[in-house]
mmCIF file of C-alpha atoms in Angstrom:
data_model
loop_
_atom_site.group_PDB
_atom_site.id
_atom_site.type_symbol
_atom_site.label_atom_id
_atom_site.label_comp_id
_atom_site.label_asym_id
_atom_site.label_seq_id
_atom_site.Cartn_x
_atom_site.Cartn_y
_atom_site.Cartn_z
ATOM 1 C CA MET A 217 -0.041 -0.101 -0.074
ATOM 2 C CA ILE A 218 0.887 3.543 -0.245
ATOM 3 C CA ASP A 219 2.170 5.784 2.285
ATOM 4 C CA ILE A 220 -0.727 7.015 4.396
ATOM 5 C CA LYS A 221 0.924 10.155 4.664
ATOM 6 C CA LEU A 222 0.732 10.911 0.967
ATOM 7 C CA LEU A 223 -2.815 10.994 1.391
ATOM 8 C CA ARG A 224 -3.131 13.295 4.116
ATOM 9 C CA ASP A 225 -0.094 15.545 3.214
ATOM 10 C CA ASP A 226 -0.563 16.034 -0.381
ATOM 11 C CA PRO A 227 -4.013 14.245 -1.848
ATOM 12 C CA GLU A 228 -3.902 16.481 -4.884
ATOM 13 C CA GLY A 229 -0.039 15.221 -6.010
ATOM 14 C CA LEU A 230 -1.103 11.796 -5.011
ATOM 15 C CA LYS A 231 -3.907 11.826 -7.594
ATOM 16 C CA GLN A 232 -2.016 13.203 -10.042
ATOM 17 C CA ALA A 233 0.421 10.612 -9.782
ATOM 18 C CA ILE A 234 -2.150 7.732 -9.814
ATOM 19 C CA ALA A 235 -3.684 9.295 -12.824
ATOM 20 C CA ARG A 236 -0.941 8.632 -14.910
ATOM 21 C CA LYS A 237 -1.932 4.613 -14.525
ATOM 22 C CA LYS A 238 -4.893 2.876 -15.774
ATOM 23 C CA PHE A 239 -6.788 2.346 -12.189
ATOM 24 C CA SER A 240 -9.646 4.249 -11.078
ATOM 25 C CA VAL A 241 -9.621 5.459 -7.339
ATOM 26 C CA GLU A 242 -12.546 6.663 -4.983
ATOM 27 C CA TRP A 243 -10.784 9.687 -3.597
ATOM 28 C CA ASP A 244 -13.699 11.237 -2.274
ATOM 29 C CA ALA A 245 -14.790 8.398 -0.195
ATOM 30 C CA ILE A 246 -11.275 7.285 0.972
ATOM 31 C CA LEU A 247 -10.511 10.977 2.468
ATOM 32 C CA LYS A 248 -14.055 10.974 3.690
ATOM 33 C CA LEU A 249 -13.762 7.788 5.705
ATOM 34 C CA ASP A 250 -9.971 8.669 6.658
ATOM 35 C CA GLU A 251 -11.465 11.883 8.621
ATOM 36 C CA GLU A 252 -14.511 9.664 9.939
ATOM 37 C CA ARG A 253 -11.967 6.965 10.948
ATOM 38 C CA ARG A 254 -9.955 9.075 12.987
ATOM 39 C CA ALA A 255 -12.848 10.804 14.532
ATOM 40 C CA ALA A 256 -14.147 7.286 15.369
ATOM 41 C CA ILE A 257 -10.908 6.319 16.869
ATOM 42 C CA LEU A 258 -10.741 9.385 18.851
ATOM 43 C CA LYS A 259 -13.616 9.034 20.339
ATOM 44 C CA ALA A 260 -13.455 5.560 21.387
ATOM 45 C CA GLU A 261 -9.921 6.279 22.905
ATOM 46 C CA THR A 262 -11.421 9.138 24.867
ATOM 47 C CA LYS A 263 -14.267 7.103 26.183
ATOM 48 C CA ARG A 264 -11.822 4.280 27.062
ATOM 49 C CA ALA A 265 -9.586 6.856 29.063
ATOM 50 C CA GLU A 266 -12.690 7.685 31.100
ATOM 51 C CA GLN A 267 -13.781 4.003 31.488
ATOM 52 C CA LYS A 268 -10.188 3.570 33.001
ATOM 53 C CA ALA A 269 -10.100 6.939 35.306
ATOM 54 C CA ALA A 270 -13.629 5.621 36.488
ATOM 55 C CA SER A 271 -12.321 2.244 36.949
ATOM 56 C CA LYS A 272 -9.412 3.516 38.981
ATOM 57 C CA GLU A 273 -11.856 5.628 41.373
ATOM 58 C CA VAL A 274 -13.914 2.898 41.982
ATOM 59 C CA GLY A 275 -11.207 0.720 43.108
ATOM 60 C CA GLN A 276 -10.328 3.104 45.714
ATOM 61 C CA PHE A 277 -13.907 2.933 47.128
ATOM 62 C CA LYS A 278 -13.699 1.239 51.022
ATOM 63 C CA ASP A 279 -17.355 0.924 51.603
ATOM 64 C CA LYS A 280 -18.666 -1.670 48.840
ATOM 65 C CA LYS A 281 -22.315 -1.262 49.905
ATOM 66 C CA SER A 282 -22.573 2.287 49.761
ATOM 67 C CA PRO A 283 -25.130 3.832 47.232
ATOM 68 C CA GLU A 284 -22.246 6.020 45.957
ATOM 69 C CA PHE A 285 -20.170 2.995 45.163
ATOM 70 C CA GLN A 286 -23.281 1.375 43.848
ATOM 71 C CA ALA A 287 -23.850 4.598 41.437
ATOM 72 C CA LYS A 288 -20.387 4.394 40.360
ATOM 73 C CA LEU A 289 -20.532 0.782 39.421
ATOM 74 C CA ALA A 290 -23.627 1.784 37.136
ATOM 75 C CA ALA A 291 -21.998 4.654 35.775
ATOM 76 C CA MET A 292 -18.745 2.175 34.751
ATOM 77 C CA LYS A 293 -21.611 -0.316 32.971
ATOM 78 C CA GLU A 294 -22.764 2.388 30.943
ATOM 79 C CA LEU A 295 -19.340 3.677 30.022
ATOM 80 C CA ALA A 296 -18.419 0.028 28.908
ATOM 81 C CA ASP A 297 -21.423 -0.247 27.050
ATOM 82 C CA GLU A 298 -20.462 2.927 25.414
ATOM 83 C CA VAL A 299 -17.112 2.078 24.638
ATOM 84 C CA LYS A 300 -18.160 -1.019 23.145
ATOM 85 C CA ALA A 301 -20.289 0.570 20.836
ATOM 86 C CA LEU A 302 -17.944 3.312 19.970
ATOM 87 C CA GLU A 303 -15.070 0.350 19.323
ATOM 88 C CA ALA A 304 -17.894 -1.431 17.030
ATOM 89 C CA THR A 305 -18.402 1.777 14.941
ATOM 90 C CA ALA A 306 -14.560 2.744 14.655
ATOM 91 C CA ASN A 307 -13.750 -0.928 13.505
ATOM 92 C CA GLU A 308 -16.733 -0.805 10.736
ATOM 93 C CA VAL A 309 -15.266 2.084 9.716
ATOM 94 C CA GLU A 310 -11.723 1.174 9.756
ATOM 95 C CA ALA A 311 -12.748 -2.027 7.573
ATOM 96 C CA GLN A 312 -14.685 0.209 4.941
ATOM 97 C CA TRP A 313 -11.566 2.840 4.960
ATOM 98 C CA LYS A 314 -9.110 -0.242 4.422
ATOM 99 C CA SER A 315 -11.117 -2.030 1.523
ATOM 100 C CA LEU A 316 -10.610 1.319 -0.340
ATOM 101 C CA PHE A 317 -7.454 2.256 0.829
ATOM 102 C CA LEU A 318 -5.830 -0.970 -0.585
ATOM 103 C CA SER A 319 -7.498 -0.263 -3.705
ATOM 104 C CA ILE A 320 -4.888 2.806 -4.262
ATOM 105 C CA PRO A 321 -2.186 1.419 -6.851
ATOM 106 C CA ASN A 322 1.404 2.052 -6.622
ATOM 107 C CA LEU A 323 2.492 5.289 -7.552
ATOM 108 C CA PRO A 324 4.701 5.269 -11.079
ATOM 109 C CA ASP A 325 8.228 6.419 -10.895
ATOM 110 C CA ALA A 326 9.028 9.722 -12.667
ATOM 111 C CA SER A 327 11.521 7.592 -15.024
ATOM 112 C CA VAL A 328 8.062 5.442 -16.210
ATOM 113 C CA PRO A 329 7.272 7.203 -19.745
ATOM 114 C CA GLU A 330 3.658 8.708 -20.266
ATOM 115 C CA GLY A 331 0.981 6.827 -22.452
ATOM 116 C CA LYS A 332 -2.443 5.039 -21.984
ATOM 117 C CA THR A 333 -2.096 1.855 -23.891
ATOM 118 C CA GLU A 334 0.595 -0.965 -25.105
ATOM 119 C CA ASP A 335 1.357 1.014 -28.039
ATOM 120 C CA ASP A 336 3.031 3.710 -25.810
ATOM 121 C CA ASN A 337 5.559 1.311 -24.407
ATOM 122 C CA VAL A 338 9.413 2.333 -25.201
ATOM 123 C CA VAL A 339 11.845 -0.077 -26.798
ATOM 124 C CA ALA A 340 14.406 0.167 -24.280
ATOM 125 C CA ALA A 341 16.712 -2.697 -25.719
ATOM 126 C CA THR A 342 17.018 -5.276 -28.506
ATOM 127 C CA TRP A 343 19.264 -8.531 -29.276
ATOM 128 C CA GLY A 344 19.348 -10.586 -32.026
ATOM 129 C CA ASP A 345 17.910 -10.385 -35.332
ATOM 130 C CA PRO A 346 14.568 -12.041 -36.198
ATOM 131 C CA LYS A 347 15.564 -12.451 -39.401
ATOM 132 C CA ASP A 348 18.277 -15.239 -38.120
ATOM 133 C CA VAL A 349 15.311 -17.598 -37.003
ATOM 134 C CA SER A 350 14.839 -20.861 -38.958
ATOM 135 C CA ALA A 351 13.613 -20.274 -42.806
ATOM 136 C CA SER A 352 11.433 -23.480 -42.130
ATOM 137 C CA ALA A 353 9.784 -21.783 -39.629
ATOM 138 C CA VAL A 354 5.783 -22.105 -38.640
ATOM 139 C CA PRO A 355 3.543 -21.333 -35.997
ATOM 140 C CA HIS A 356 4.002 -24.307 -33.518
ATOM 141 C CA TRP A 357 1.149 -25.561 -33.354
ATOM 142 C CA ASP A 358 1.392 -26.245 -37.199
ATOM 143 C CA ILE A 359 4.191 -28.329 -36.657
ATOM 144 C CA PRO A 360 2.954 -31.818 -37.664
ATOM 145 C CA TRP A 361 3.821 -33.462 -34.527
ATOM 146 C CA PHE A 362 3.081 -30.796 -32.025
ATOM 147 C CA SER A 363 -0.400 -32.073 -31.199
ATOM 148 C CA LYS A 364 0.989 -35.232 -30.049
ATOM 149 C CA ALA A 365 3.832 -33.953 -28.260
ATOM 150 C CA ILE A 366 1.554 -31.299 -26.403
ATOM 151 C CA ASP A 367 -1.665 -32.948 -26.216
ATOM 152 C CA PHE A 368 -4.416 -30.271 -25.565
ATOM 153 C CA GLU A 369 -7.424 -32.476 -26.366
ATOM 154 C CA ARG A 370 -6.652 -35.118 -23.890
ATOM 155 C CA GLY A 371 -5.905 -31.889 -21.463
ATOM 156 C CA VAL A 372 -9.350 -31.093 -22.034
ATOM 157 C CA LYS A 373 -10.786 -34.411 -21.168
ATOM 158 C CA ALA A 374 -8.918 -34.387 -17.966
ATOM 159 C CA THR A 375 -9.300 -30.999 -16.993
ATOM 160 C CA GLY A 376 -10.319 -28.315 -19.231
ATOM 161 C CA ALA A 377 -8.991 -25.643 -22.132
ATOM 162 C CA GLY A 378 -5.506 -24.510 -21.195
ATOM 163 C CA PHE A 379 -4.302 -27.308 -19.346
ATOM 164 C CA PRO A 380 -2.172 -29.558 -21.613
ATOM 165 C CA PHE A 381 -0.365 -32.636 -21.330
ATOM 166 C CA TYR A 382 3.759 -32.508 -22.297
ATOM 167 C CA VAL A 383 4.435 -35.944 -23.588
ATOM 168 C CA GLY A 384 7.748 -37.913 -24.000
ATOM 169 C CA ASP A 385 10.711 -35.822 -25.045
ATOM 170 C CA MET A 386 8.460 -32.957 -24.936
ATOM 171 C CA ALA A 387 8.063 -33.015 -21.341
ATOM 172 C CA ARG A 388 11.883 -33.545 -21.041
ATOM 173 C CA LEU A 389 12.305 -30.639 -22.537
ATOM 174 C CA VAL A 390 10.094 -28.597 -20.167
ATOM 175 C CA ARG A 391 12.003 -29.992 -17.493
ATOM 176 C CA ALA A 392 15.223 -29.150 -18.972
ATOM 177 C CA LEU A 393 14.217 -25.574 -19.478
ATOM 178 C CA ILE A 394 13.166 -25.265 -15.678
ATOM 179 C CA SER A 395 16.565 -26.843 -14.558
ATOM 180 C CA PHE A 396 18.309 -24.326 -16.871
ATOM 181 C CA PHE A 397 16.349 -21.442 -15.483
ATOM 182 C CA LEU A 398 16.919 -22.405 -11.912
ATOM 183 C CA GLU A 399 20.716 -23.184 -12.415
ATOM 184 C CA GLU A 400 21.021 -19.545 -13.686
ATOM 185 C CA ALA A 401 19.468 -18.120 -11.102
ATOM 186 C CA ARG A 402 21.476 -19.894 -8.718
ATOM 187 C CA LEU A 403 24.739 -18.773 -10.659
ATOM 188 C CA ASN A 404 23.299 -14.984 -10.030
ATOM 189 C CA GLY A 405 23.206 -15.232 -6.466
ATOM 190 C CA TYR A 406 19.560 -16.448 -5.784
ATOM 191 C CA GLU A 407 18.720 -19.012 -3.321
ATOM 192 C CA GLU A 408 16.260 -21.641 -4.352
ATOM 193 C CA VAL A 409 12.977 -22.390 -2.234
ATOM 194 C CA LEU A 410 9.999 -24.612 -3.396
ATOM 195 C CA PRO A 411 7.114 -22.761 -2.144
ATOM 196 C CA PRO A 412 3.493 -23.830 -1.628
ATOM 197 C CA LEU A 413 1.201 -23.388 -4.543
ATOM 198 C CA MET A 414 -1.822 -22.251 -2.615
ATOM 199 C CA VAL A 415 -1.518 -19.063 -0.575
ATOM 200 C CA ASN A 416 -4.181 -17.525 2.136
ATOM 201 C CA ALA A 417 -5.977 -13.938 1.224
ATOM 202 C CA ALA A 418 -3.214 -12.097 3.517
ATOM 203 C CA SER A 419 -0.526 -13.205 1.406
ATOM 204 C CA ALA A 420 -2.379 -12.418 -1.992
ATOM 205 C CA THR A 421 -3.318 -8.859 -0.432
ATOM 206 C CA ALA A 422 0.383 -8.224 0.616
ATOM 207 C CA THR A 423 1.553 -8.699 -3.093
ATOM 208 C CA GLY A 424 -1.147 -6.832 -4.504
ATOM 209 C CA GLN A 425 -2.878 -9.400 -6.116
ATOM 210 C CA LEU A 426 -6.080 -9.005 -3.716
ATOM 211 C CA PRO A 427 -8.055 -6.745 -4.641
ATOM 212 C CA ASP A 428 -6.842 -6.201 -8.081
ATOM 213 C CA LYS A 429 -6.563 -9.479 -9.531
ATOM 214 C CA GLU A 430 -9.215 -11.495 -7.908
ATOM 215 C CA GLY A 431 -11.148 -12.499 -10.637
ATOM 216 C CA GLN A 432 -8.093 -14.022 -12.476
ATOM 217 C CA MET A 433 -7.258 -16.224 -9.680
ATOM 218 C CA TYR A 434 -8.583 -19.802 -8.895
ATOM 219 C CA HIS A 435 -10.258 -19.638 -5.347
ATOM 220 C CA MET A 436 -11.039 -22.447 -2.968
ATOM 221 C CA PRO A 437 -13.540 -20.687 -0.652
ATOM 222 C CA VAL A 438 -13.945 -23.727 2.064
ATOM 223 C CA GLU A 439 -10.065 -22.905 3.026
ATOM 224 C CA ASP A 440 -10.167 -19.480 1.451
ATOM 225 C CA PHE A 441 -6.783 -20.333 -0.214
ATOM 226 C CA TYR A 442 -5.658 -19.398 -3.694
ATOM 227 C CA MET A 443 -3.733 -20.949 -6.190
ATOM 228 C CA ILE A 444 -1.126 -19.273 -7.067
ATOM 229 C CA PRO A 445 -0.716 -16.989 -10.297
ATOM 230 C CA THR A 446 2.995 -16.736 -9.890
ATOM 231 C CA ALA A 447 5.610 -17.870 -7.432
ATOM 232 C CA GLU A 448 6.046 -14.120 -6.453
ATOM 233 C CA VAL A 449 3.144 -14.345 -4.213
ATOM 234 C CA PRO A 450 4.447 -17.108 -1.600
ATOM 235 C CA VAL A 451 8.167 -16.334 -1.818
ATOM 236 C CA THR A 452 7.671 -12.147 -1.417
ATOM 237 C CA ASN A 453 5.282 -13.473 1.483
ATOM 238 C CA PHE A 454 8.257 -15.602 3.021
ATOM 239 C CA PHE A 455 9.453 -12.769 5.135
ATOM 240 C CA ARG A 456 6.012 -11.200 5.552
ATOM 241 C CA ASP A 457 5.644 -9.629 9.467
ATOM 242 C CA GLU A 458 9.472 -9.914 9.533
ATOM 243 C CA THR A 459 12.542 -7.400 10.156
ATOM 244 C CA PHE A 460 15.959 -7.709 8.565
ATOM 245 C CA ASP A 461 19.168 -6.120 9.530
ATOM 246 C CA GLU A 462 20.391 -3.837 6.895
ATOM 247 C CA ALA A 463 23.571 -5.681 6.615
ATOM 248 C CA GLU A 464 21.635 -8.485 5.586
ATOM 249 C CA LEU A 465 20.111 -7.020 2.502
ATOM 250 C CA PRO A 466 20.046 -7.313 -0.275
ATOM 251 C CA VAL A 467 18.401 -10.926 -0.221
ATOM 252 C CA TYR A 468 17.774 -13.018 -3.363
ATOM 253 C CA ARG A 469 15.681 -15.696 -3.965
ATOM 254 C CA CYS A 470 13.967 -17.742 -6.551
ATOM 255 C CA GLY A 471 11.262 -20.410 -7.135
ATOM 256 C CA TYR A 472 9.944 -22.649 -9.524
ATOM 257 C CA THR A 473 6.262 -23.540 -9.638
ATOM 258 C CA PRO A 474 3.311 -24.371 -11.771
ATOM 259 C CA CYS A 475 1.113 -21.030 -11.826
ATOM 260 C CA PHE A 476 -2.454 -20.997 -12.320
ATOM 261 C CA ARG A 477 -4.395 -18.381 -13.922
ATOM 262 C CA ARG A 478 -8.102 -17.957 -15.132
ATOM 263 C CA GLU A 479 -7.171 -15.368 -18.046
ATOM 264 C CA ALA A 480 -11.073 -14.681 -18.222
ATOM 265 C CA GLY A 481 -11.709 -13.085 -21.523
ATOM 266 C CA SER A 482 -8.380 -13.380 -22.804
ATOM 267 C CA TRP A 483 -9.255 -16.171 -25.795
ATOM 268 C CA GLY A 484 -8.652 -15.045 -29.709
ATOM 269 C CA LYS A 485 -6.624 -15.151 -32.838
ATOM 270 C CA HIS A 486 -3.264 -14.613 -30.593
ATOM 271 C CA VAL A 487 -3.630 -16.748 -27.757
ATOM 272 C CA ARG A 488 -3.468 -20.202 -29.545
ATOM 273 C CA GLY A 489 -1.160 -23.089 -28.715
ATOM 274 C CA LEU A 490 1.217 -22.185 -25.890
ATOM 275 C CA ASN A 491 0.663 -18.366 -26.083
ATOM 276 C CA ARG A 492 -1.967 -18.587 -23.344
ATOM 277 C CA LEU A 493 -2.475 -21.387 -20.612
ATOM 278 C CA HIS A 494 -4.306 -21.690 -17.329
ATOM 279 C CA GLN A 495 -1.356 -23.690 -15.884
ATOM 280 C CA PHE A 496 2.014 -22.934 -16.878
ATOM 281 C CA ASP A 497 5.772 -23.471 -15.702
ATOM 282 C CA LYS A 498 7.519 -20.550 -14.477
ATOM 283 C CA VAL A 499 11.075 -19.691 -12.477
ATOM 284 C CA GLU A 500 10.547 -16.416 -10.819
ATOM 285 C CA LEU A 501 13.107 -14.139 -9.110
ATOM 286 C CA VAL A 502 12.673 -12.174 -6.145
ATOM 287 C CA LYS A 503 14.642 -9.431 -4.300
ATOM 288 C CA TRP A 504 14.367 -7.604 -0.981
ATOM 289 C CA VAL A 505 16.636 -4.694 -1.148
ATOM 290 C CA HIS A 506 17.667 -1.193 0.454
ATOM 291 C CA PRO A 507 15.401 1.583 -0.944
ATOM 292 C CA ASP A 508 18.262 3.532 -2.150
ATOM 293 C CA LYS A 509 19.205 0.651 -3.943
ATOM 294 C CA SER A 510 16.034 -0.876 -5.896
ATOM 295 C CA PHE A 511 16.180 0.979 -9.039
ATOM 296 C CA GLU A 512 19.829 -0.168 -9.712
ATOM 297 C CA GLU A 513 18.647 -3.558 -8.703
ATOM 298 C CA LEU A 514 15.774 -3.325 -11.167
ATOM 299 C CA GLU A 515 18.249 -2.723 -13.737
ATOM 300 C CA HIS A 516 20.629 -6.058 -12.997
ATOM 301 C CA LEU A 517 17.582 -8.339 -12.418
ATOM 302 C CA ARG A 518 16.356 -7.257 -16.190
ATOM 303 C CA GLY A 519 20.155 -8.352 -16.770
ATOM 304 C CA ASN A 520 19.530 -11.732 -15.419
ATOM 305 C CA ALA A 521 16.519 -12.463 -17.345
ATOM 306 C CA GLU A 522 18.123 -11.339 -20.568
ATOM 307 C CA VAL A 523 21.180 -13.303 -20.360
ATOM 308 C CA ILE A 524 18.893 -16.659 -20.278
ATOM 309 C CA LEU A 525 17.413 -15.381 -23.803
ATOM 310 C CA GLN A 526 20.796 -14.995 -24.946
ATOM 311 C CA LYS A 527 22.168 -18.456 -24.089
ATOM 312 C CA LEU A 528 18.890 -19.868 -25.661
ATOM 313 C CA GLY A 529 19.579 -17.825 -28.830
ATOM 314 C CA LEU A 530 15.925 -16.142 -28.798
ATOM 315 C CA PRO A 531 15.938 -12.616 -30.181
ATOM 316 C CA TYR A 532 13.734 -10.415 -27.907
ATOM 317 C CA ARG A 533 13.272 -6.899 -26.942
ATOM 318 C CA VAL A 534 13.041 -4.952 -23.745
ATOM 319 C CA LEU A 535 10.071 -2.579 -23.605
ATOM 320 C CA LEU A 536 9.841 0.100 -20.674
ATOM 321 C CA MET A 537 6.336 -0.066 -19.762
ATOM 322 C CA CYS A 538 4.296 3.218 -19.991
ATOM 323 C CA ALA A 539 2.615 4.368 -16.927
ATOM 324 C CA GLY A 540 -0.955 3.246 -18.359
ATOM 325 C CA ASP A 541 0.121 -0.117 -18.963
ATOM 326 C CA ILE A 542 2.047 -1.056 -15.638
ATOM 327 C CA GLY A 543 0.324 -2.938 -13.119
ATOM 328 C CA PHE A 544 -1.361 -2.274 -9.830
ATOM 329 C CA PRO A 545 1.522 -2.633 -7.507
ATOM 330 C CA HIS A 546 4.562 -1.617 -9.810
ATOM 331 C CA ALA A 547 6.378 1.485 -9.799
ATOM 332 C CA LYS A 548 8.480 0.484 -12.999
ATOM 333 C CA GLN A 549 8.227 -2.437 -15.187
ATOM 334 C CA TYR A 550 10.397 -3.868 -18.158
ATOM 335 C CA ASP A 551 8.669 -6.531 -20.168
ATOM 336 C CA LEU A 552 10.819 -9.111 -22.295
ATOM 337 C CA GLU A 553 9.324 -10.206 -25.627
ATOM 338 C CA VAL A 554 10.929 -12.793 -27.815
ATOM 339 C CA TRP A 555 10.594 -13.126 -31.331
ATOM 340 C CA ALA A 556 8.323 -16.046 -32.777
ATOM 341 C CA GLY A 557 9.324 -16.852 -36.019
ATOM 342 C CA GLY A 558 6.505 -18.816 -37.155
ATOM 343 C CA GLN A 559 4.012 -16.434 -35.875
ATOM 344 C CA GLU A 560 5.962 -13.456 -36.891
ATOM 345 C CA ARG A 561 5.161 -11.532 -33.484
ATOM 346 C CA TRP A 562 6.654 -10.825 -30.132
ATOM 347 C CA LEU A 563 6.022 -13.004 -27.355
ATOM 348 C CA GLU A 564 6.240 -11.822 -23.534
ATOM 349 C CA VAL A 565 8.447 -14.007 -21.349
ATOM 350 C CA SER A 566 9.295 -11.844 -18.260
ATOM 351 C CA SER A 567 8.401 -8.990 -16.437
ATOM 352 C CA CYS A 568 10.874 -7.168 -14.240
ATOM 353 C CA SER A 569 9.481 -4.866 -11.695
ATOM 354 C CA ASN A 570 10.353 -2.814 -9.050
ATOM 355 C CA PHE A 571 7.588 -2.414 -6.301
ATOM 356 C CA THR A 572 9.537 0.203 -4.230
ATOM 357 C CA ASP A 573 8.104 -0.234 -0.703
ATOM 358 C CA PHE A 574 4.694 -0.634 -1.705
ATOM 359 C CA GLN A 575 4.132 -4.505 -1.322
ATOM 360 C CA ALA A 576 6.481 -4.386 1.672
ATOM 361 C CA ARG A 577 4.173 -1.988 3.572
ATOM 362 C CA ARG A 578 1.341 -4.441 2.843
ATOM 363 C CA ALA A 579 3.362 -7.281 4.155
ATOM 364 C CA GLY A 580 4.640 -5.568 7.252
ATOM 365 C CA ILE A 581 8.649 -6.099 5.817
ATOM 366 C CA ARG A 582 11.138 -3.997 7.299
ATOM 367 C CA PHE A 583 14.966 -3.386 7.903
ATOM 368 C CA ARG A 584 16.902 -2.024 11.103
ATOM 369 C CA PRO A 585 19.320 0.656 9.898
ATOM 370 C CA LYS A 586 22.801 -0.027 10.756
ATOM 371 C CA GLY A 587 22.941 3.148 12.944
ATOM 372 C CA GLY A 588 19.968 2.411 14.835
ATOM 373 C CA GLY A 589 16.697 4.220 14.870
ATOM 374 C CA LYS A 590 13.068 3.142 13.623
ATOM 375 C CA ALA A 591 13.010 0.343 11.351
ATOM 376 C CA GLU A 592 12.142 1.352 7.503
ATOM 377 C CA ILE A 593 10.202 -0.775 4.702
ATOM 378 C CA VAL A 594 12.163 -2.718 2.487
ATOM 379 C CA HIS A 595 11.757 -2.555 -1.328
ATOM 380 C CA THR A 596 10.480 -5.478 -3.394
ATOM 381 C CA LEU A 597 11.391 -6.665 -6.767
ATOM 382 C CA ASN A 598 10.818 -9.585 -8.727
ATOM 383 C CA GLY A 599 10.897 -10.839 -12.331
ATOM 384 C CA SER A 600 10.332 -13.997 -14.631
ATOM 385 C CA GLY A 601 13.303 -15.838 -14.923
ATOM 386 C CA LEU A 602 11.927 -17.412 -17.177
ATOM 387 C CA ALA A 603 7.962 -18.560 -18.252
ATOM 388 C CA VAL A 604 8.186 -21.808 -20.043
ATOM 389 C CA PRO A 605 5.459 -21.609 -22.359
ATOM 390 C CA ARG A 606 6.078 -18.764 -24.611
ATOM 391 C CA VAL A 607 10.002 -19.705 -24.589
ATOM 392 C CA LEU A 608 9.003 -22.830 -25.902
ATOM 393 C CA ALA A 609 7.093 -21.716 -28.375
ATOM 394 C CA ALA A 610 9.769 -19.706 -29.915
ATOM 395 C CA LEU A 611 12.072 -22.488 -29.857
ATOM 396 C CA LEU A 612 9.865 -24.793 -31.470
ATOM 397 C CA GLU A 613 9.308 -21.967 -34.004
ATOM 398 C CA ASN A 614 12.566 -20.594 -34.595
ATOM 399 C CA ASN A 615 14.857 -23.865 -34.573
ATOM 400 C CA LEU A 616 12.288 -25.844 -36.488
ATOM 401 C CA GLN A 617 14.610 -27.692 -39.402
ATOM 402 C CA GLU A 618 13.487 -28.723 -42.717
ATOM 403 C CA ASP A 619 13.031 -32.241 -42.074
ATOM 404 C CA GLY A 620 10.639 -31.403 -39.155
ATOM 405 C CA SER A 621 12.949 -31.661 -36.224
ATOM 406 C CA VAL A 622 13.656 -28.729 -33.884
ATOM 407 C CA LYS A 623 17.729 -28.027 -32.918
ATOM 408 C CA VAL A 624 17.885 -28.002 -28.749
ATOM 409 C CA PRO A 625 19.911 -25.079 -27.807
ATOM 410 C CA GLU A 626 23.195 -26.560 -26.615
ATOM 411 C CA CYS A 627 22.737 -25.121 -23.009
ATOM 412 C CA LEU A 628 19.600 -27.398 -22.530
ATOM 413 C CA GLN A 629 21.217 -30.403 -23.952
ATOM 414 C CA ARG A 630 22.894 -31.650 -20.388
ATOM 415 C CA TRP A 631 19.468 -31.873 -19.145
ATOM 416 C CA THR A 632 17.837 -33.231 -22.237
ATOM 417 C CA GLY A 633 20.040 -35.988 -23.464
ATOM 418 C CA PHE A 634 19.424 -35.294 -27.215
ATOM 419 C CA GLU A 635 20.370 -32.371 -29.769
ATOM 420 C CA THR A 636 17.076 -32.488 -31.714
ATOM 421 C CA LEU A 637 13.514 -32.822 -30.916
ATOM 422 C CA ALA A 638 11.783 -35.211 -33.377
ATOM 423 C CA PRO A 639 9.168 -37.485 -32.705
ATOM 424 C CA LYS A 640 9.305 -40.804 -34.275
ATOM 425 C CA ASP A 641 5.872 -40.437 -35.514
ATOM 426 C CA LYS A 642 5.675 -37.414 -37.139
#
């Protein structure tokens, strides 16, 4: 969440900053409820102080049977009832205010370009030449043996659309990609964790999935658990309500998980095959860093993801996302897109983002300064390093040979055990 001081000290400046993003905020209701909330809390605390003073006074009475004592007891009961009613009112207003306050997105950083849609994003860097991909490239779903290697039809039978089976050597190739991504993360200083695949509402709220992405997550109402849309959620919450010593920062973690997303309303001509799934594999990179270092750390994070694509030989571009296209908790965001030669289009495979203190404030993650003093909020960052399906789609298309086989990048062969992917029954 944002620092409440921004809301109270400079509401107009806050409104202008948030207006750069695509999210609407009920400012009048939030400001009104903030005033009501503080007034209700003050009333409850004042009456509670009266109750405490009256209780002390009653305790000093020696004659417990006197009419005066009985009158004081009756007055205390009235005070207790008043305190209970005022606290209930304060709690109700607090809940209403918190619900709206949590709907305020993070402020975009000043370095984020202006813009409203994806057309306003800025190409910050490129690597490789899309013209260098295989001349035999076709959309991956048009490869003759694709439906046997990645079986969507049987996935529909077992679960539903967007939950494919990976079969034989294709399954080994997916596992190789995951192993490669994790090994690259380890070499870059990220400690691996294997997190839960379900989280509670508090965890989803801490990272900003709630209330913003509630409709995109799979929810189990009996336990009130959510299937994770990304490992970012459980991994970031590893340190929820904890305090680092400054000397411990930065902390780097990585985690592999399947990810689950409803992706409601996202079907269309550009989401065929592996382009958009309800379940997919991804390695996530997460950082907890000193506030003074977070934007520097973002550039390093982006570099960690870029190197993986370079080793895979996939042409890519880096987009600096405009203010109107960055996410709810994001202060600054880069998207990495690979070139898929068969489709002749760019596919997003990673988002690398700085959330500044937004997630950590919601999660209660702080650090103690070296020189002492009040604990401060850390900054959190994360990025995909990488998501499997679209990387796999680009590999299949860009490396498709004339004979119908697919060349496997050398960096993956230690895990696949084969140099080409070519099912016997094409």
